[in-house]
Short mmCIF file of C-alpha atoms in Angstrom, two decimals:
data_model
loop_
_atom_site.label_atom_id
_atom_site.label_comp_id
_atom_site.label_asym_id
_atom_site.label_seq_id
_atom_site.Cartn_x
_atom_site.Cartn_y
_atom_site.Cartn_z
CA MET A 1256 -44.24 53.80 31.86
CA ARG A 1257 -46.99 54.59 29.37
CA ARG A 1258 -45.27 57.81 28.39
CA GLY A 1259 -42.00 55.92 27.87
CA LEU A 1260 -43.74 53.33 25.71
CA ALA A 1261 -45.31 56.06 23.57
CA ILE A 1262 -41.95 57.76 23.05
CA PHE A 1263 -40.31 54.44 22.13
CA LEU A 1264 -43.03 53.55 19.59
CA ILE A 1265 -42.86 57.01 18.00
CA ALA A 1266 -39.07 56.69 17.66
CA VAL A 1267 -39.42 53.23 16.05
CA ILE A 1268 -42.05 54.50 13.59
CA ILE A 1269 -39.85 57.44 12.59
CA ILE A 1270 -36.88 55.14 11.96
CA VAL A 1271 -38.99 52.67 9.94
CA VAL A 1272 -40.53 55.44 7.83
CA PHE A 1273 -37.06 56.91 7.17
CA LEU A 1274 -35.62 53.54 6.11
CA VAL A 1275 -38.59 52.72 3.88
CA HIS A 1276 -38.33 56.15 2.27
CA GLN A 1277 -34.62 55.59 1.56
CA VAL A 1278 -35.18 52.24 -0.17
CA TYR A 1279 -38.69 52.79 -1.51
CA THR A 1280 -37.66 52.68 -5.16
CA LEU A 1281 -35.69 49.47 -4.61
CA LEU A 1282 -38.71 47.92 -2.89
CA THR A 1283 -41.03 48.86 -5.75
CA LEU A 1284 -38.63 47.26 -8.22
CA LEU A 1285 -39.37 43.90 -6.57
CA VAL A 1286 -42.93 44.02 -7.92
CA GLU A 1287 -42.18 45.77 -11.24
CA ASP A 1288 -42.23 43.29 -14.13
CA GLY A 1289 -42.19 45.78 -17.01
CA SER A 1290 -45.18 44.09 -18.65
CA ALA A 1291 -46.97 47.40 -19.27
CA ASP A 1292 -44.22 48.40 -21.73
CA ALA A 1293 -43.21 44.95 -22.98
CA ILE A 1294 -42.37 44.37 -26.63
CA HIS A 1295 -44.60 41.40 -27.35
CA SER A 1296 -43.75 38.56 -29.71
CA ALA A 1297 -46.79 39.39 -31.81
CA GLU A 1298 -45.30 42.81 -32.60
CA ILE A 1299 -42.09 41.36 -34.03
CA PRO A 1300 -42.14 39.90 -37.54
CA ALA A 1301 -40.22 36.69 -38.11
CA PRO A 1302 -36.63 36.97 -39.35
CA ASN A 1303 -36.53 38.00 -43.04
CA SER A 1304 -40.29 38.63 -43.11
CA PRO A 1305 -41.36 41.27 -45.69
CA LEU A 1306 -43.41 42.89 -42.91
CA ILE A 1307 -40.16 44.26 -41.47
CA ASP A 1308 -39.83 46.61 -44.42
CA ASN A 1309 -43.18 48.22 -43.53
CA MET A 1310 -42.13 49.03 -39.97
CA PRO A 1311 -41.09 52.60 -39.18
CA GLN A 1312 -37.47 53.33 -38.29
CA TYR A 1313 -36.87 55.76 -35.44
CA ILE A 1314 -33.53 54.56 -34.08
CA PRO A 1315 -30.57 55.22 -36.40
CA LYS A 1316 -28.69 52.24 -37.81
CA ILE A 1317 -25.67 52.42 -35.52
CA ILE A 1318 -24.19 49.62 -33.39
CA HIS A 1319 -22.08 50.71 -30.40
CA GLN A 1320 -19.70 48.49 -28.44
CA THR A 1321 -16.96 49.19 -25.88
CA TYR A 1322 -13.57 47.77 -25.02
CA ILE A 1323 -10.21 48.95 -23.67
CA ASN A 1324 -8.75 49.15 -27.18
CA ASP A 1325 -9.43 47.83 -30.68
CA SER A 1326 -7.97 44.39 -29.93
CA VAL A 1327 -11.07 42.47 -28.87
CA PRO A 1328 -10.20 39.20 -27.09
CA GLU A 1329 -10.69 35.97 -28.98
CA LEU A 1330 -13.36 35.01 -26.45
CA TRP A 1331 -15.74 37.65 -27.84
CA ARG A 1332 -14.77 37.90 -31.50
CA GLU A 1333 -17.39 35.41 -32.65
CA ALA A 1334 -20.14 37.38 -30.92
CA GLN A 1335 -18.81 40.66 -32.30
CA LYS A 1336 -18.52 39.25 -35.81
CA SER A 1337 -22.10 37.94 -35.74
CA CYS A 1338 -23.43 41.46 -35.18
CA VAL A 1339 -21.16 43.10 -37.74
CA ASP A 1340 -21.82 40.49 -40.45
CA LEU A 1341 -25.61 40.63 -40.04
CA HIS A 1342 -25.65 44.44 -40.25
CA GLU A 1343 -23.38 45.49 -43.07
CA ASP A 1344 -25.61 48.53 -43.70
CA TYR A 1345 -25.22 49.74 -40.07
CA GLU A 1346 -22.50 52.07 -38.89
CA TYR A 1347 -20.27 50.30 -36.38
CA LYS A 1348 -18.62 52.23 -33.54
CA MET A 1349 -16.11 50.64 -31.17
CA TRP A 1350 -15.65 52.90 -28.15
CA THR A 1351 -12.15 52.39 -26.79
CA ASP A 1352 -11.05 53.99 -23.52
CA ALA A 1353 -9.34 56.82 -25.42
CA LYS A 1354 -12.33 57.51 -27.70
CA SER A 1355 -14.73 57.37 -24.75
CA ARG A 1356 -12.78 59.96 -22.78
CA GLU A 1357 -12.46 62.17 -25.86
CA LEU A 1358 -16.24 62.18 -26.36
CA VAL A 1359 -16.89 63.05 -22.72
CA ALA A 1360 -14.20 65.77 -22.70
CA THR A 1361 -15.50 67.32 -25.91
CA GLU A 1362 -19.28 67.03 -25.58
CA TYR A 1363 -19.87 66.58 -21.83
CA PRO A 1364 -17.04 68.39 -20.00
CA TRP A 1365 -19.22 68.75 -16.89
CA PHE A 1366 -18.91 64.97 -16.42
CA LEU A 1367 -15.19 64.56 -17.13
CA ASN A 1368 -14.03 64.79 -13.52
CA THR A 1369 -16.49 62.07 -12.45
CA PHE A 1370 -15.57 59.94 -15.47
CA ASP A 1371 -11.82 60.16 -14.76
CA ASN A 1372 -12.22 59.46 -11.05
CA TYR A 1373 -14.28 56.28 -11.22
CA SER A 1374 -12.46 53.68 -9.13
CA HIS A 1375 -13.36 50.76 -11.40
CA PRO A 1376 -12.81 50.72 -15.20
CA ILE A 1377 -16.15 48.98 -15.73
CA GLN A 1378 -17.86 52.11 -14.40
CA ARG A 1379 -16.45 54.09 -17.33
CA ALA A 1380 -17.54 51.31 -19.71
CA ASP A 1381 -21.04 51.51 -18.22
CA ALA A 1382 -21.26 55.28 -18.33
CA ILE A 1383 -20.07 55.72 -21.91
CA ARG A 1384 -22.84 53.48 -23.26
CA TYR A 1385 -25.45 55.88 -21.87
CA PHE A 1386 -23.68 58.90 -23.32
CA VAL A 1387 -23.31 57.45 -26.83
CA LEU A 1388 -27.00 56.48 -26.93
CA ALA A 1389 -28.05 59.92 -25.67
CA HIS A 1390 -25.73 61.64 -28.14
CA PHE A 1391 -25.82 59.55 -31.34
CA GLY A 1392 -28.72 57.18 -30.79
CA GLY A 1393 -28.46 53.63 -32.11
CA ILE A 1394 -28.13 50.24 -30.43
CA TYR A 1395 -25.60 49.36 -27.75
CA ILE A 1396 -24.56 45.69 -27.41
CA ASP A 1397 -22.16 44.13 -24.90
CA LEU A 1398 -19.33 42.17 -26.46
CA ASP A 1399 -20.59 38.97 -24.85
CA ASP A 1400 -23.93 39.33 -26.68
CA GLY A 1401 -23.99 37.94 -30.18
CA CYS A 1402 -26.65 38.80 -32.77
CA ASN A 1403 -29.01 35.94 -33.61
CA ARG A 1404 -30.91 37.85 -36.31
CA ARG A 1405 -31.09 41.34 -37.77
CA LEU A 1406 -32.15 44.00 -35.29
CA ASP A 1407 -34.29 46.05 -37.71
CA PRO A 1408 -37.60 45.49 -35.86
CA LEU A 1409 -36.06 47.09 -32.75
CA LEU A 1410 -35.50 50.32 -34.67
CA SER A 1411 -39.25 50.92 -34.55
CA TYR A 1412 -39.24 52.03 -30.89
CA SER A 1413 -37.92 55.36 -29.65
CA ALA A 1414 -36.13 53.57 -26.81
CA TRP A 1415 -35.87 50.05 -25.44
CA VAL A 1416 -33.98 48.14 -22.75
CA ARG A 1417 -34.18 44.53 -21.70
CA ARG A 1418 -35.77 42.91 -18.67
CA THR A 1419 -33.42 41.09 -16.32
CA ALA A 1420 -33.78 38.69 -13.38
CA PRO A 1421 -34.71 38.82 -10.61
CA THR A 1422 -35.99 42.36 -11.17
CA GLY A 1423 -35.31 45.56 -13.06
CA ILE A 1424 -33.58 46.11 -16.38
CA SER A 1425 -30.10 45.46 -17.71
CA ASN A 1426 -27.68 47.66 -19.65
CA ASP A 1427 -26.07 45.03 -21.88
CA ALA A 1428 -28.42 45.61 -24.84
CA MET A 1429 -30.27 48.91 -25.34
CA GLY A 1430 -31.48 51.17 -28.12
CA ALA A 1431 -32.63 54.78 -28.40
CA THR A 1432 -33.15 57.77 -30.63
CA PRO A 1433 -30.67 60.64 -30.16
CA GLN A 1434 -31.51 62.87 -27.20
CA HIS A 1435 -34.16 60.53 -25.89
CA PRO A 1436 -35.46 61.92 -22.57
CA PHE A 1437 -34.81 58.69 -20.68
CA PHE A 1438 -31.13 58.53 -21.54
CA LEU A 1439 -30.75 62.24 -20.93
CA THR A 1440 -32.17 61.54 -17.47
CA VAL A 1441 -29.73 58.67 -17.04
CA ILE A 1442 -26.58 60.67 -17.82
CA GLU A 1443 -27.83 63.53 -15.63
CA ALA A 1444 -28.24 61.08 -12.68
CA LEU A 1445 -24.77 59.54 -12.89
CA ARG A 1446 -23.02 62.09 -10.68
CA ALA A 1447 -25.60 61.82 -7.90
CA TYR A 1448 -25.14 58.02 -7.75
CA ASP A 1449 -21.34 58.14 -7.75
CA LYS A 1450 -20.80 56.64 -4.29
CA ASP A 1451 -18.52 53.95 -2.90
CA TRP A 1452 -20.53 51.24 -1.13
CA GLY A 1453 -17.54 49.24 0.15
CA LEU A 1454 -18.00 46.11 -1.96
CA PRO A 1455 -16.85 46.57 -5.61
CA TYR A 1456 -19.84 44.67 -7.03
CA ILE A 1457 -22.40 46.77 -5.15
CA THR A 1458 -20.50 49.98 -5.94
CA VAL A 1459 -20.50 49.25 -9.67
CA MET A 1460 -24.06 47.97 -9.85
CA TYR A 1461 -25.54 50.94 -7.98
CA SER A 1462 -23.38 53.72 -9.41
CA THR A 1463 -23.39 52.92 -13.14
CA GLY A 1464 -24.62 49.35 -13.66
CA PRO A 1465 -28.00 47.65 -14.06
CA LEU A 1466 -29.20 48.45 -10.55
CA PHE A 1467 -28.50 52.14 -11.11
CA LEU A 1468 -30.26 52.01 -14.48
CA SER A 1469 -33.25 50.17 -12.95
CA VAL A 1470 -33.69 52.75 -10.20
CA VAL A 1471 -33.53 55.64 -12.67
CA TRP A 1472 -35.99 53.79 -14.95
CA LYS A 1473 -38.43 53.28 -12.07
CA LYS A 1474 -38.23 56.95 -11.09
CA TYR A 1475 -38.60 57.94 -14.75
CA MET A 1476 -41.84 55.96 -14.99
CA SER A 1477 -43.13 57.51 -11.78
CA SER A 1478 -42.43 60.99 -13.13
CA GLY A 1479 -45.07 60.61 -15.86
CA ARG A 1480 -42.59 60.99 -18.72
CA ASN A 1481 -42.76 57.35 -19.86
CA ILE A 1482 -45.38 58.12 -22.48
CA GLY A 1483 -45.55 58.57 -26.22
CA ASP A 1484 -44.38 56.31 -29.01
CA GLY A 1485 -42.85 57.41 -32.26
CA ALA A 1486 -39.69 59.38 -33.01
CA SER A 1487 -40.29 62.01 -30.34
CA GLY A 1488 -41.97 59.77 -27.76
CA GLY A 1489 -40.66 59.37 -24.24
CA ARG A 1490 -41.76 55.80 -23.70
CA VAL A 1491 -39.19 53.10 -22.95
CA ARG A 1492 -40.17 49.66 -24.22
CA ILE A 1493 -39.00 46.46 -22.54
CA LEU A 1494 -37.45 43.53 -24.39
CA MET A 1495 -38.46 40.41 -22.49
CA LYS A 1496 -36.48 37.20 -22.01
CA ASP A 1497 -38.17 35.27 -24.84
CA GLU A 1498 -37.40 38.00 -27.36
CA TYR A 1499 -33.94 38.60 -25.95
CA ASN A 1500 -32.14 35.25 -26.25
CA ARG A 1501 -34.27 32.25 -25.34
CA PHE A 1502 -35.30 30.97 -28.80
CA PRO A 1503 -33.87 30.64 -32.33
CA TRP A 1504 -36.00 33.61 -33.41
CA SER A 1505 -34.79 35.75 -30.49
CA PHE A 1506 -32.55 38.73 -31.25
CA PHE A 1507 -29.42 37.84 -29.26
CA SER A 1508 -27.27 34.91 -28.20
CA HIS A 1509 -25.24 35.04 -25.00
CA HIS A 1510 -21.54 34.24 -24.76
CA GLN A 1511 -19.20 34.02 -21.78
CA GLY A 1512 -18.72 37.41 -20.11
CA SER A 1513 -18.86 39.42 -16.87
CA SER A 1514 -15.07 39.22 -16.48
CA TRP A 1515 -15.08 42.07 -13.94
CA HIS A 1516 -17.02 40.06 -11.34
CA GLY A 1517 -14.98 39.23 -8.21
CA LYS A 1518 -15.46 37.22 -5.03
CA ASP A 1519 -17.94 39.75 -3.68
CA ALA A 1520 -20.10 39.18 -6.77
CA ARG A 1521 -20.21 35.44 -6.10
CA PHE A 1522 -21.29 36.22 -2.54
CA ILE A 1523 -24.06 38.51 -3.85
CA PHE A 1524 -25.22 35.80 -6.28
CA TRP A 1525 -25.27 33.32 -3.37
CA MET A 1526 -27.43 35.74 -1.44
CA GLY A 1527 -29.77 36.02 -4.42
CA SER A 1528 -30.21 32.26 -4.62
CA HIS A 1529 -30.96 32.07 -0.86
CA TRP A 1530 -33.07 35.19 -0.57
CA MET A 1531 -35.97 33.46 1.24
CA MET A 1532 -33.75 32.16 4.02
CA LEU A 1533 -31.95 35.50 4.33
CA THR A 1534 -35.28 37.35 4.46
CA LEU A 1535 -36.50 35.19 7.34
CA MET A 1536 -33.18 35.67 9.12
CA GLY A 1537 -33.51 39.40 8.58
CA PHE A 1538 -36.96 39.47 10.21
CA LEU A 1539 -35.63 37.36 13.08
CA LEU A 1540 -32.68 39.68 13.58
CA ALA A 1541 -34.97 42.71 13.43
CA GLY A 1542 -37.16 41.13 16.11
CA VAL A 1543 -34.16 40.44 18.36
CA VAL A 1544 -32.89 43.99 17.89
CA GLY A 1545 -36.37 45.38 18.61
CA VAL A 1546 -36.75 43.36 21.83
CA GLY A 1547 -33.24 44.36 22.87
CA ALA A 1548 -33.95 48.04 22.20
CA TRP A 1549 -37.19 47.80 24.18
CA TRP A 1550 -35.37 46.17 27.12
CA ALA A 1551 -32.62 48.84 27.03
CA TRP A 1552 -35.23 51.61 26.89
CA ASN A 1553 -37.12 50.21 29.88
CA ARG A 1554 -33.87 49.70 31.77
CA ALA A 1555 -32.90 53.32 31.14
CA LEU A 1556 -36.30 54.51 32.36
CA LEU A 1557 -36.06 52.37 35.48
CA LEU A 1558 -32.56 53.61 36.35
CA GLY A 1559 -33.67 57.18 35.77
CA GLN A 1560 -36.63 56.68 38.10
CA GLN A 1561 -34.40 55.14 40.75
CA ARG A 1562 -32.01 58.13 40.61
CA ARG A 1563 -34.88 60.57 40.95
CA ASN A 1564 -36.23 58.60 43.95
CA LYS A 1565 -32.81 58.64 45.63
CA ARG A 1566 -32.52 62.40 45.12
CA ARG A 1567 -35.96 62.92 46.66
CA GLU A 1568 -35.10 60.66 49.62
CA GLY A 1569 -31.80 62.50 50.11
CA GLY A 1570 -33.59 65.85 50.12
CA MET A 1571 -36.11 64.65 52.67
CA TRP A 1572 -33.28 63.37 54.90
CA GLU A 1573 -31.42 66.68 54.69
CA ARG A 1574 -34.53 68.63 55.60
CA ALA A 1575 -35.18 66.29 58.54
CA MET A 1576 -31.58 66.69 59.78
CA GLY A 1577 -31.77 70.46 59.37
CA TRP A 1578 -34.87 70.56 61.57
CA SER A 1579 -33.17 68.47 64.27
CA TRP A 1580 -30.12 70.76 64.21
CA ARG A 1581 -32.29 73.80 64.72
CA ARG A 1582 -33.66 72.21 67.88
CA GLY A 1583 -30.17 71.41 69.13
CA GLY A 1584 -27.48 73.53 70.73
CA LYS A 1585 -25.51 76.44 69.41
CA GLY A 1586 -23.32 74.23 67.25
CA GLY A 1587 -26.36 72.61 65.73
CA TYR A 1588 -27.95 75.97 65.00
CA GLU A 1589 -24.79 77.17 63.21
CA LEU A 1590 -24.68 74.03 61.08
CA ALA A 1591 -28.30 74.47 60.04
CA GLU A 1592 -27.67 78.12 59.23
CA ARG A 1593 -24.68 77.36 57.00
CA HIS A 1594 -26.68 74.60 55.27
CA GLU A 1595 -29.46 76.99 54.44
CA VAL A 1596 -26.98 79.53 53.01
#
C-alpha cells in the first residue's frame, strides 16, 4: 500500500508540474501590472504645452488603421476624423484587406500562407497591425478609438502599448519605431500561436489578439531584452488607464466597437465577472477528481492483489492434488505425470 501511495503521489506531482509549466506565462500575467514600465502622468506635458516641442521624437509621424475597404462605417467616422483632424502633419495609412495582403505577400512572403488561412477575418486585422508597426513604425489606432489630443508626446518612446483589464496589454493602440525588437518578436511568434481552440473568441484572443500579445510581451520581458530607451532601445513602455482614456487630458476616447464578438465572448466576459466563484468551483472539482482518482487507484491495487492471491491459492491446490494423485493408483499416477509435463 505504501508503494502504491508513493507511485500515485509521484504521478500527481508530474501532472501538476506539467500543467503549471504549460500555463506558467498566463499565471504570471495575473500578477503583472506593468508598473515598472509605465508612462507616468508627470512625464506627459499638458495638451499644447510648449514642453512638447522639447521632447525627442523616435516614432515616425504615421497613423495606421485597418478596415475591410476604404468605406469606414458611419459608426466610426467621428473617431477616425478626430485623429486625422488633430494630426494633419502625420501620414495617414488605411490598411484595407487588399493592401494588407499585398504588404504581407511582398515583404513577408513566409507568412502569407498563415495570413490567408486564418479562419476569422479579425485575425488578419490583428496580424497586419503588428507587421505595419514592425515595418514602417508609427502609431496604430483601432477605428473605435478616437483621439482626444495630439499624440506627439507618445513619439518620445521607442515602443509603447496600453495596459488592459483584468491583466496584460491590449493591441487597440500601440506605437513603435521601425524594426523595434518587440514587434519583430511578435510577428515571428504569430505562426507558432496559430491554433484553433474551439471557441472563436478564445481562438482569436490567443492566436493574434490581446492575450497573444500579452503572452509574447511577458516572455519578451523575461528574456532580458526589455531594456534601453531612445531610438534604438528595446524597452516597451506601458500606457496606463488614466493616460489612455479616463480624463479630458487623456490621449484617446473610446467609441462603440468589438463588432466581431459573438455569444462565446459574452460567456467569457460572464466568466471574468464571476472569476472568484469559478475559481472556488475549480478547486472543489479538482478535489473531487483527486479523491476519485485516489479511490480508483486503491481499487485497482486491491483487485490486483486479490488476483495474485487467487493465483497463489490455485497453485497450492494444484500441487496438493498432484501429490495426492502420486499416492493413488495407476490412473492417478498418469494424471500427475501429464500435469507435470
